CSV table of C-alpha atoms and ligand atoms in Angstrom, one decimal:
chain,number,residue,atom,x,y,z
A,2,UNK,CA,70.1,-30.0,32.3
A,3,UNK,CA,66.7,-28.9,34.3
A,4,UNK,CA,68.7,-26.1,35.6
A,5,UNK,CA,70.0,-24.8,31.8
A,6,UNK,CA,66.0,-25.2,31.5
A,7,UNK,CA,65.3,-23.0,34.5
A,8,UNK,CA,68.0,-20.3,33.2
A,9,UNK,CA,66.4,-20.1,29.8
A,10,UNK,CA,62.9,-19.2,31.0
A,11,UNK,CA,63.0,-15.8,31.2
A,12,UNK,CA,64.2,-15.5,27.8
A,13,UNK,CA,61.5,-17.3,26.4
A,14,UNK,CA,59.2,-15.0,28.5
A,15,UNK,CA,60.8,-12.0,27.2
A,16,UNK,CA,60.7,-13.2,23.8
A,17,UNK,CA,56.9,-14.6,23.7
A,18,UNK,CA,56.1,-10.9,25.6
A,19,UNK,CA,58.0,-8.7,22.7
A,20,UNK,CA,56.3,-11.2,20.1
A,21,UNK,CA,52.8,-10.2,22.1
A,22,UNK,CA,53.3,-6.6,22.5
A,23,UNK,CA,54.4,-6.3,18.6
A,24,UNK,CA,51.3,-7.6,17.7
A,25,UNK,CA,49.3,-5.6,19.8
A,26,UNK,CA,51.1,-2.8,18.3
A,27,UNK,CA,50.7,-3.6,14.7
A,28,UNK,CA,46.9,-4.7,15.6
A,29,UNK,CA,46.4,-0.8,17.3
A,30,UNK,CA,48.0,0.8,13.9
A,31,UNK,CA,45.5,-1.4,12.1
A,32,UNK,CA,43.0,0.2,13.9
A,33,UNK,CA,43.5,3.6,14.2
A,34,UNK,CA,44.0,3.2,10.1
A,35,UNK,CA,40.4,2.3,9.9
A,36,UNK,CA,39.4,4.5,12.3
A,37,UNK,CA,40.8,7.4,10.2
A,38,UNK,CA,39.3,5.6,6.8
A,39,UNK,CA,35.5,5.5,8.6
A,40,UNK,CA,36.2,9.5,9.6
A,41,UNK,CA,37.0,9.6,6.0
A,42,UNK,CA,33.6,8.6,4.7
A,43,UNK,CA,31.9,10.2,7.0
A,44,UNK,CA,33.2,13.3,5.9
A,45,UNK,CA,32.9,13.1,2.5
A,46,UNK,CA,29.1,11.7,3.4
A,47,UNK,CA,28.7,15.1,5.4
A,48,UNK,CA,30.2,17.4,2.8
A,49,UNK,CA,27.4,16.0,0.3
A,50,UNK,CA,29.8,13.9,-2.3
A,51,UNK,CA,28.5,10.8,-2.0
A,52,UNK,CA,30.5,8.9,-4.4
A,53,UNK,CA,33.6,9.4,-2.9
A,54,UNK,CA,32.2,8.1,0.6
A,55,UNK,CA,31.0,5.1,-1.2
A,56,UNK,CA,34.7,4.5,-2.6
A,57,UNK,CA,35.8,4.7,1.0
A,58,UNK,CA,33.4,2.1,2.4
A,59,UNK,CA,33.8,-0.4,-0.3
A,60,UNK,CA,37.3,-0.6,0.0
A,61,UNK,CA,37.0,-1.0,3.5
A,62,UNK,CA,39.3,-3.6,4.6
A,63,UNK,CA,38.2,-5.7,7.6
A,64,UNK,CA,34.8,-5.0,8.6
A,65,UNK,CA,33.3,-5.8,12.3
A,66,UNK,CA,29.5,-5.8,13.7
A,67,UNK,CA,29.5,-2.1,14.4
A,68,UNK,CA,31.1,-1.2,10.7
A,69,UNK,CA,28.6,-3.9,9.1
A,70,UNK,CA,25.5,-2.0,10.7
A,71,UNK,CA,26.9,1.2,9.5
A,72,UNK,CA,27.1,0.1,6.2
A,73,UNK,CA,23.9,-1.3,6.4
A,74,UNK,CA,22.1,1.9,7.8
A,75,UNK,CA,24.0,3.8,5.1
A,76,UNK,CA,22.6,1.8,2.2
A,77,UNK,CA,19.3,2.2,3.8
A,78,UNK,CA,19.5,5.9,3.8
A,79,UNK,CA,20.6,5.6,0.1
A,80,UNK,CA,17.5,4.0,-0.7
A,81,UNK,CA,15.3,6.1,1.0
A,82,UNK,CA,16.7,9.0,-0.5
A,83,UNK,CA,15.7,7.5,-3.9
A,84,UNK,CA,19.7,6.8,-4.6
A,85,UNK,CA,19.1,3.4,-5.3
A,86,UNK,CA,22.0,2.2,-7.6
A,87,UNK,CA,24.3,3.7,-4.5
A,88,UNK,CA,21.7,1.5,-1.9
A,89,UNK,CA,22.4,-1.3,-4.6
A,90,UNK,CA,26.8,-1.5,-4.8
A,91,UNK,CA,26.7,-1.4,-1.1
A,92,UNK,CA,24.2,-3.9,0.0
A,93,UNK,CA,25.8,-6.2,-2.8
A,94,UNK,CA,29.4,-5.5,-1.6
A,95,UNK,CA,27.9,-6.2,2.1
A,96,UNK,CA,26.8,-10.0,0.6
A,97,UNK,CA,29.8,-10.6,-0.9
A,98,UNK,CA,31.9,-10.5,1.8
A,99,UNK,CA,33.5,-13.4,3.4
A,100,UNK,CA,34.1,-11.7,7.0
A,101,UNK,CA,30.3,-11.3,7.9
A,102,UNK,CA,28.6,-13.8,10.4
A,103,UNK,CA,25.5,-15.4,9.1
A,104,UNK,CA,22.8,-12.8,10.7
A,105,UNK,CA,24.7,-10.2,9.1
A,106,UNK,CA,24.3,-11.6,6.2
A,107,UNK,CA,20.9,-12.6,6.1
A,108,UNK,CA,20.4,-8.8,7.1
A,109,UNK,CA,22.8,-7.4,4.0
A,110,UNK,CA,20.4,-9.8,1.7
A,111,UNK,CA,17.0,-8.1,3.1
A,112,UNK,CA,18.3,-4.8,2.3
A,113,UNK,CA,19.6,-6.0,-1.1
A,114,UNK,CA,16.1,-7.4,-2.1
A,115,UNK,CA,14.4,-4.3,-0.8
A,116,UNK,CA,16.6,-2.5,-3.0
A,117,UNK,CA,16.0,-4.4,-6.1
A,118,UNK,CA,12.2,-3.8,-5.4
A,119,UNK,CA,12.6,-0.1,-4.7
A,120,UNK,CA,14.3,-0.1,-8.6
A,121,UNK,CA,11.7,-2.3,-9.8
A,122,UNK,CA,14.2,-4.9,-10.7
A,123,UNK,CA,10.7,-7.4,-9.5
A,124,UNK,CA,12.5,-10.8,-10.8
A,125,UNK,CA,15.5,-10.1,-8.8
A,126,UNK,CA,14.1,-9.0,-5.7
A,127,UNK,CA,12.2,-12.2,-5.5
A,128,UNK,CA,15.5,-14.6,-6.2
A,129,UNK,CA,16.7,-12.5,-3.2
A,130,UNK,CA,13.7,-13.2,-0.7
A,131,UNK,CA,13.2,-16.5,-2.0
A,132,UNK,CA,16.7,-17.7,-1.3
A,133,UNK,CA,16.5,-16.2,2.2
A,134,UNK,CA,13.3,-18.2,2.6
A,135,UNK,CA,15.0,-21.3,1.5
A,136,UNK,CA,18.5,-20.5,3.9
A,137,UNK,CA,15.4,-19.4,7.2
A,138,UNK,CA,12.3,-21.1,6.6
A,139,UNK,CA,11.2,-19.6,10.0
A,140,UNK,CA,11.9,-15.8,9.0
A,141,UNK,CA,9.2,-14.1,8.6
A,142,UNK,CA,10.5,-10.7,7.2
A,143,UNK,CA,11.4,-11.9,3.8
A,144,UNK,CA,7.4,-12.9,3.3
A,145,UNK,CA,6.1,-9.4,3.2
A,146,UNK,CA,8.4,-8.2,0.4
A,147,UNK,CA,7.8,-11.3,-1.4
A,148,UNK,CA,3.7,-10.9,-1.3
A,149,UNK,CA,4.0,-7.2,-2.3
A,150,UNK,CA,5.8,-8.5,-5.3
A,151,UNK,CA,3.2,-11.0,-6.2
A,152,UNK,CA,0.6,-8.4,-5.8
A,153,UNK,CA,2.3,-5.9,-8.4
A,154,UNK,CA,2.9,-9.1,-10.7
A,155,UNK,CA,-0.6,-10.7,-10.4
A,156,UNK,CA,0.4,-13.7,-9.2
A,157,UNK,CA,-2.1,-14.3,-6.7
A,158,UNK,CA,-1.5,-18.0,-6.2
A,159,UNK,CA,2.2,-17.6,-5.1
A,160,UNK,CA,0.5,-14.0,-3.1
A,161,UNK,CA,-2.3,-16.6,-1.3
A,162,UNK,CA,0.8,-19.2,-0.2
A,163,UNK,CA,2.8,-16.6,0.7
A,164,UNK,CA,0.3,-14.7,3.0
A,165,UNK,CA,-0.6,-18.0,4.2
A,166,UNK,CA,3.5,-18.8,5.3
A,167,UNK,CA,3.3,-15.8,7.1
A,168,UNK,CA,0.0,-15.7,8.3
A,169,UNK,CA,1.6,-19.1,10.1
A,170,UNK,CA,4.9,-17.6,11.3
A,171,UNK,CA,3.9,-14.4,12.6
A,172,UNK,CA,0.6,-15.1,14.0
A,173,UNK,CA,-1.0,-12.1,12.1
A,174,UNK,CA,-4.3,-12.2,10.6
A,175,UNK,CA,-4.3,-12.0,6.8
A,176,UNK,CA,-7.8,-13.8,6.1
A,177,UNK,CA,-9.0,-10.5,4.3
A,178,UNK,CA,-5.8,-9.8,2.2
A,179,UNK,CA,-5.9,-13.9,1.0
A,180,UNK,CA,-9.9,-12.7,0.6
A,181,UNK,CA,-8.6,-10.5,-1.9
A,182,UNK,CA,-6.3,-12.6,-3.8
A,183,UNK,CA,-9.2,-15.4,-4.0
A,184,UNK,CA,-11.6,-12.5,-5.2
A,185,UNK,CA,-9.0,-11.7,-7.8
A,186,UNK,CA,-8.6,-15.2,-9.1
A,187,UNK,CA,-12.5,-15.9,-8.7
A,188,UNK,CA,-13.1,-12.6,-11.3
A,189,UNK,CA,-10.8,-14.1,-13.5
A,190,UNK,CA,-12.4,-17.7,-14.1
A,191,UNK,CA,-15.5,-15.8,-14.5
A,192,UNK,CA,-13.7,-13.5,-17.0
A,193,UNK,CA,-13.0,-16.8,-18.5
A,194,UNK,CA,-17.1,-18.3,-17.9
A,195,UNK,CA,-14.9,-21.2,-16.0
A,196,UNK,CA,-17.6,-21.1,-13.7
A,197,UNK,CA,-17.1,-24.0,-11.7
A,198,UNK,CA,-14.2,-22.9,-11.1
A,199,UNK,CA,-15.6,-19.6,-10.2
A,200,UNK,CA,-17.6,-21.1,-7.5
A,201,UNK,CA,-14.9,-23.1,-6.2
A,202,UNK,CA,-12.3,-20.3,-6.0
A,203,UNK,CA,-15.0,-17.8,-4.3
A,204,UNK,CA,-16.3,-20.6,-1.8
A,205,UNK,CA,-12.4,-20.2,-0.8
A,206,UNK,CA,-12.5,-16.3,-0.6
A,207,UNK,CA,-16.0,-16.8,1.9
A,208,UNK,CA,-13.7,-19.3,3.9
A,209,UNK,CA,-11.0,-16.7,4.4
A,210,UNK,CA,-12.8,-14.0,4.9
A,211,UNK,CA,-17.0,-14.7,5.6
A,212,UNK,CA,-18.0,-11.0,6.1
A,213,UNK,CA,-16.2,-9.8,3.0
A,214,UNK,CA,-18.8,-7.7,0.8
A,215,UNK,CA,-16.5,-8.7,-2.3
A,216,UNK,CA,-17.3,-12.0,-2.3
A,217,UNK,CA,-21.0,-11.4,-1.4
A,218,UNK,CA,-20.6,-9.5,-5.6
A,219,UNK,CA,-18.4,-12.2,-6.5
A,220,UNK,CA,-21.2,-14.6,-5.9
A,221,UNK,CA,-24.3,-12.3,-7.3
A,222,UNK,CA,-21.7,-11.7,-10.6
A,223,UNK,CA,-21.7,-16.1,-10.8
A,224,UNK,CA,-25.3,-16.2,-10.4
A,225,UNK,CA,-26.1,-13.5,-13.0
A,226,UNK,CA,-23.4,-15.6,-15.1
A,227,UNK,CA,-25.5,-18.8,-14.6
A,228,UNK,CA,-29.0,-16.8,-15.5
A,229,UNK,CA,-30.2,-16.7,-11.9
A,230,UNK,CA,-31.1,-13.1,-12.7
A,231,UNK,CA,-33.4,-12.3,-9.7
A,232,UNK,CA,-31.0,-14.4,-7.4
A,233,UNK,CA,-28.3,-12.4,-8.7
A,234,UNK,CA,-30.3,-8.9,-7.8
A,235,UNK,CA,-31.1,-10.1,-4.4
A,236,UNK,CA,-27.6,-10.7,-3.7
A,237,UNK,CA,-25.9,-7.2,-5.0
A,238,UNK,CA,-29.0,-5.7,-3.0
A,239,UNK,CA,-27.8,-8.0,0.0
A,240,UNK,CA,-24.0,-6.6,-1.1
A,241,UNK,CA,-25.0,-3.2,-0.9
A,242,UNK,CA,-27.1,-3.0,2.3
A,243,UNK,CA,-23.6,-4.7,4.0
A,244,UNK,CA,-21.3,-1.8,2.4
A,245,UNK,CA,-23.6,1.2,0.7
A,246,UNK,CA,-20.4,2.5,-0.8
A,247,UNK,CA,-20.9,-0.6,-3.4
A,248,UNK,CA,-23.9,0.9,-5.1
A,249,UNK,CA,-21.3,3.8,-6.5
A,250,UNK,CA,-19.3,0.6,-8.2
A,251,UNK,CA,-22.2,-1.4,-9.1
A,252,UNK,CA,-24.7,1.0,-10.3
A,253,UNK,CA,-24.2,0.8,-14.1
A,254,UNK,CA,-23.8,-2.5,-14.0
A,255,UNK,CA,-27.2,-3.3,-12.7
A,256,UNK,CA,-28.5,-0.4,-14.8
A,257,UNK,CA,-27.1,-2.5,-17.6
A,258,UNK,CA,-27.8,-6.4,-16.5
A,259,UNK,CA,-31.3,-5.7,-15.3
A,260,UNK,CA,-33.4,-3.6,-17.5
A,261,UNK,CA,-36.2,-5.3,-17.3
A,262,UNK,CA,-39.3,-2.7,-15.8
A,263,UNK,CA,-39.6,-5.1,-12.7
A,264,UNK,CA,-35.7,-5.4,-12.2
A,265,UNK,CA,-35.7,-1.4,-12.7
A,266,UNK,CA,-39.2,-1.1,-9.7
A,267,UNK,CA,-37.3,-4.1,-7.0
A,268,UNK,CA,-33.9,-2.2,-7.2
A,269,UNK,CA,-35.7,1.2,-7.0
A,270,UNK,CA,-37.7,0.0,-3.8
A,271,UNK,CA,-34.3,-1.5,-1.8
A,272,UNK,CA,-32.3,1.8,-2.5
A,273,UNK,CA,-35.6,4.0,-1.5
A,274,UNK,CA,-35.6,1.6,1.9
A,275,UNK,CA,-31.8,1.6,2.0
A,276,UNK,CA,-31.9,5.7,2.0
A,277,UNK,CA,-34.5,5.9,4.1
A,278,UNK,CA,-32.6,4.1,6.8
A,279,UNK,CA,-29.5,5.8,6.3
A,280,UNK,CA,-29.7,8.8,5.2
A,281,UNK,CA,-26.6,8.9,2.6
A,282,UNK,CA,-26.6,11.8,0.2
A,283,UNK,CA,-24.7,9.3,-2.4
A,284,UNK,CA,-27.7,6.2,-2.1
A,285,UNK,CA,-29.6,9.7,-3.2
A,286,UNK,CA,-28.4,10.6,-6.6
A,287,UNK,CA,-28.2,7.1,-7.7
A,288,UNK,CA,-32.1,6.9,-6.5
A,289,UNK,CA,-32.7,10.4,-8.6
A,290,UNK,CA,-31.5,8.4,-11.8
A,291,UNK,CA,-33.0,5.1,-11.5
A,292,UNK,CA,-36.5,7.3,-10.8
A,293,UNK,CA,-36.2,9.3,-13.7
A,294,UNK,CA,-35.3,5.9,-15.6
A,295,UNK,CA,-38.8,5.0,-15.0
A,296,UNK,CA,-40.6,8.0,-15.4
A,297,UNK,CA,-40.8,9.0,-11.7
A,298,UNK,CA,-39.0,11.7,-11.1
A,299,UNK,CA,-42.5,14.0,-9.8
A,300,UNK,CA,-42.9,11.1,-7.2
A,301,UNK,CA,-39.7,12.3,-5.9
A,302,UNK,CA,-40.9,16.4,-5.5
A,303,UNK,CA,-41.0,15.9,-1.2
A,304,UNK,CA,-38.1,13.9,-1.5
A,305,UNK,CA,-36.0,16.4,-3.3
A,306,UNK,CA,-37.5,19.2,-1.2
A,307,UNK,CA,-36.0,17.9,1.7
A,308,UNK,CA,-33.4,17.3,0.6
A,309,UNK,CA,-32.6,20.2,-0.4
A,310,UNK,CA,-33.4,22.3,2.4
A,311,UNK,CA,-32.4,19.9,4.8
A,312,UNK,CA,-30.0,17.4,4.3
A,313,UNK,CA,-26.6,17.5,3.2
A,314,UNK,CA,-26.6,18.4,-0.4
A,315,UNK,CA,-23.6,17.4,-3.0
A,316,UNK,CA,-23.2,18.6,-6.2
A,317,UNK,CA,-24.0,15.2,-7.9
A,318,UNK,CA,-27.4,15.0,-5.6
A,319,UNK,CA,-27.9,19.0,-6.7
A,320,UNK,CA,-27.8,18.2,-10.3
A,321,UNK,CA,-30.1,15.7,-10.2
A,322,UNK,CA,-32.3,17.3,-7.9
A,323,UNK,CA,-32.9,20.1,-10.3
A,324,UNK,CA,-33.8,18.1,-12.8
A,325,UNK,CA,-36.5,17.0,-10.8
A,326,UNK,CA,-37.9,20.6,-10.1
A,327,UNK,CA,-37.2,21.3,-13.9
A,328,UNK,CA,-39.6,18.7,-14.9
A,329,UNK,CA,-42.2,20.3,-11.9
A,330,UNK,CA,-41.7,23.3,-13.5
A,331,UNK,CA,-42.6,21.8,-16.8
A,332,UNK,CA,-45.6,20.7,-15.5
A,333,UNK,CA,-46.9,22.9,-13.3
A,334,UNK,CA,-45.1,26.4,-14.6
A,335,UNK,CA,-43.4,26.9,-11.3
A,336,UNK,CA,-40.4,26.3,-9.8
A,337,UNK,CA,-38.4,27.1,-6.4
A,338,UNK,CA,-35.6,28.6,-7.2
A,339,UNK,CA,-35.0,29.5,-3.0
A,340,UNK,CA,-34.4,25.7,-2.4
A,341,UNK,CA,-31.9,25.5,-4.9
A,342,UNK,CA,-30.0,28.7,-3.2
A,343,UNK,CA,-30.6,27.2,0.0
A,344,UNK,CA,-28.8,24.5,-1.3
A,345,UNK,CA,-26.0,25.9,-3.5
A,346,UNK,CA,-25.1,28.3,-0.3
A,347,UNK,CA,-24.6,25.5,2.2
A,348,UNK,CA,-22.6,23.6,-0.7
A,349,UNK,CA,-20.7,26.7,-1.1
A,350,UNK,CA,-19.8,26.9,2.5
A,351,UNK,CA,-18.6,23.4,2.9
A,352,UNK,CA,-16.3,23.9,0.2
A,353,UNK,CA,-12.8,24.9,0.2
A,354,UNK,CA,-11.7,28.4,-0.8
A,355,UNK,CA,-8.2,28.0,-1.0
A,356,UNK,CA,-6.0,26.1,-2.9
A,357,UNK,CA,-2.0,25.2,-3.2
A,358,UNK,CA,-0.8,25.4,-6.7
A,359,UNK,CA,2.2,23.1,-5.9
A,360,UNK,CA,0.3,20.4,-4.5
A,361,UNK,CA,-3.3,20.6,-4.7
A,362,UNK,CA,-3.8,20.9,-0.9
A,363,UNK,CA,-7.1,22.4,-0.1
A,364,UNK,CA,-7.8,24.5,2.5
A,365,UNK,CA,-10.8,27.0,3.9
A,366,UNK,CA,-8.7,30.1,5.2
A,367,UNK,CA,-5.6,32.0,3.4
A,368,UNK,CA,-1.8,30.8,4.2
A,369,UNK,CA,1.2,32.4,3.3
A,370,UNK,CA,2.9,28.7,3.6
A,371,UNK,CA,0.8,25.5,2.5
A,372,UNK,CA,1.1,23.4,5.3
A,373,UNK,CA,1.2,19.8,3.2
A,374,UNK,CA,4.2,20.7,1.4
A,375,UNK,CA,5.5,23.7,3.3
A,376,UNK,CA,5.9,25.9,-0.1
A,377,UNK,CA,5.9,29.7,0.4
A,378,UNK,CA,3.6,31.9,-1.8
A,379,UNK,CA,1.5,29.4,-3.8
A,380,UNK,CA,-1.6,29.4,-2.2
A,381,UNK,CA,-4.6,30.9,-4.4
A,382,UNK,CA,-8.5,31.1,-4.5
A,383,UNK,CA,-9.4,27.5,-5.8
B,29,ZN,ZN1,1.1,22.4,-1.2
């Protein structure tokens, strides 16, 4: 019997190899089937008719990591060319298939949601980043999406929590953006006069971010809501020296809130103090109004001379500045008109004189081709 056995083996070899070799065969055809399918696609993606590429790859039959990250890349470059409902069928055919493994996945889903934002679908893109959250809690490139979404939605609680998640999982510092959100809420409740509230919701903005010159306002704007008005004025001054840029924001607004004659002389005095220290053509004009507010604009003749001749005139600080010699002429019957060329000619100079009629791009010196968005021919005198 063992010998029948031992006579049979080489038959069951020969049959288990023919078996093998078929199915290496048939696996082979398989291949080069979907090797001539992914040529295909490629070719209609080269020959600029998208649509029938996109047939090809969603009827793609077996898909392995290499194919995946094609398709992947490919719905990508979709998106980014602003072909988003192409991006969109297939990202979504990518999820729905039940041959991926799980990174792939998770990687189909990120370019899914980042479609759906790119076409504003907002509510969608969310589901999609929340989900992948909820499946990762450790993954940290869903977070960003979702806080940009909460930003364009005003949702600054669920913006806060989620810059805080990520703040946690990749080590970044956020403090100023969750300053922002706080600031955002903070204006709000005081939108509202919820002031205690107000105070609580800014004391968190200080804790996230202390140097913040927002939340130095935020707390003047509370204090000027609870009647503290010369608190209030001592703060936006305290705002203003941190970030002189504030005073363009501010400026009507104490104009406005303080119009009281000693409110008008204590602001006058900081921003005179404030220029005087640094120098900024823009603290200028704003101290050109408030002087002529309270009658002072002769005060300001050596002031305005200077500046004229030898700072760094703008057009706001020119017009203001001839008001000043208008009213010395007024008074005194003369005026010096060679300042004001002085000053109009270096203002000239620093302008541009050249401008792209496609774009806007400005530039000092002629060219044939604007070189922010490489037109031919549409450069002219501004
Ligand atoms: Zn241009």
């Amino acid at each position: 019997m063992q010998e029948i056995l031992f006579l049979l083996l080489p038959i069951a070899f020969y049959s288990g190899w023919q078996a093998a070799r078929k199915r290496y065969k048939e696996r082979q055809e398989k291949r080069k089937e979907i090797s001539v399918r992914f040529v295909r696609g490629i070719n209609f993606l080269l020959s600029e008719e998208p649509d029938k590429a996109l047939d090809v790859f969603l009827n793609y039959p077996e898909i392995d990591e290499n194919t995946a990250n094609t398709f992947l890349l490919l719905g990508n470059l979709f998106r980014n060319r602003g072909e988003i409902n192409r991006a969109l069928r297939i990202h979504q055919n990518l999820v729905a298939r039940s041959d991926l493994s799980k990174a792939q996945r998770m990687s189909a889903m990120l370019a899914l949601g980042e479609d759906f934002f790119a076409a504003g679908m907002l509510d969608r893109a969310e589901s999609v980043f929340t989900e992948l959250l909820k499946d990762d809690p450790k993954r940290a490139d869903a977070c960003e999406p979702l806080r940009n979404i909460y930003e364009q939605l005003h949702e600054w609680d669920k913006a806060i929590e989620i810059t805080q998640c990520a703040q946690q999982r990749n080590k970044a510092d956020h403090s100023r953006l969750i300053a922002h959100y706080y600031c955002e809420l903070a204006t709000q409740e005081l939108q509202r006069q919820n002031l205690f509230k107000a105070e609580e919701t800014i004391q968190k903005a200080a804790k996230a971010s202390p140097a913040s010159a927002r939340v130095i306002v935020l707390k003047a704007d509370l204090a000027y809501a609870r009647g503290q008005r010369s608190e209030a004025l001592q703060i936006y001054q305290q705002a203003i020296g941190k970030d002189s840029r504030l005073l363009g924001m501010l400026f009507n607004q104490l104009l406005n809130n303080f119009e009281k004659r000693d409110e008008l002389e204590n602001l006058y005095a900081f921003i005179q103090k404030t220029f005087a220290k640094t120098q900024d053509a823009k603290l200028f004009a704003y101290l050109l109004q408030l002087a002529r507010k309270l009658g002072k604009l002769t005060d300001m003749r050596t002031q305005v001379e200077e500046h004229l001749t030898k700072g760094k005139p703008s057009l706001n600080t020119l017009v203001h500045s001839t008001e000043v010699l208008a009213s010395l002429w007024r008074e005194e019957s003369a005026c010096e008109i060679g300042q004001i060329q002085t000053a109009l000619q270096k203002l000239a100079a620093s302008q541009p004189d050249f401008q792209c009629e496609h774009c806007g791009y400005k530039m000092h010196g002629y060219l044939w081709r604007c070189p922010a968005c490489h037109q031919w021919d549409t450069v002219s005198n501004v």
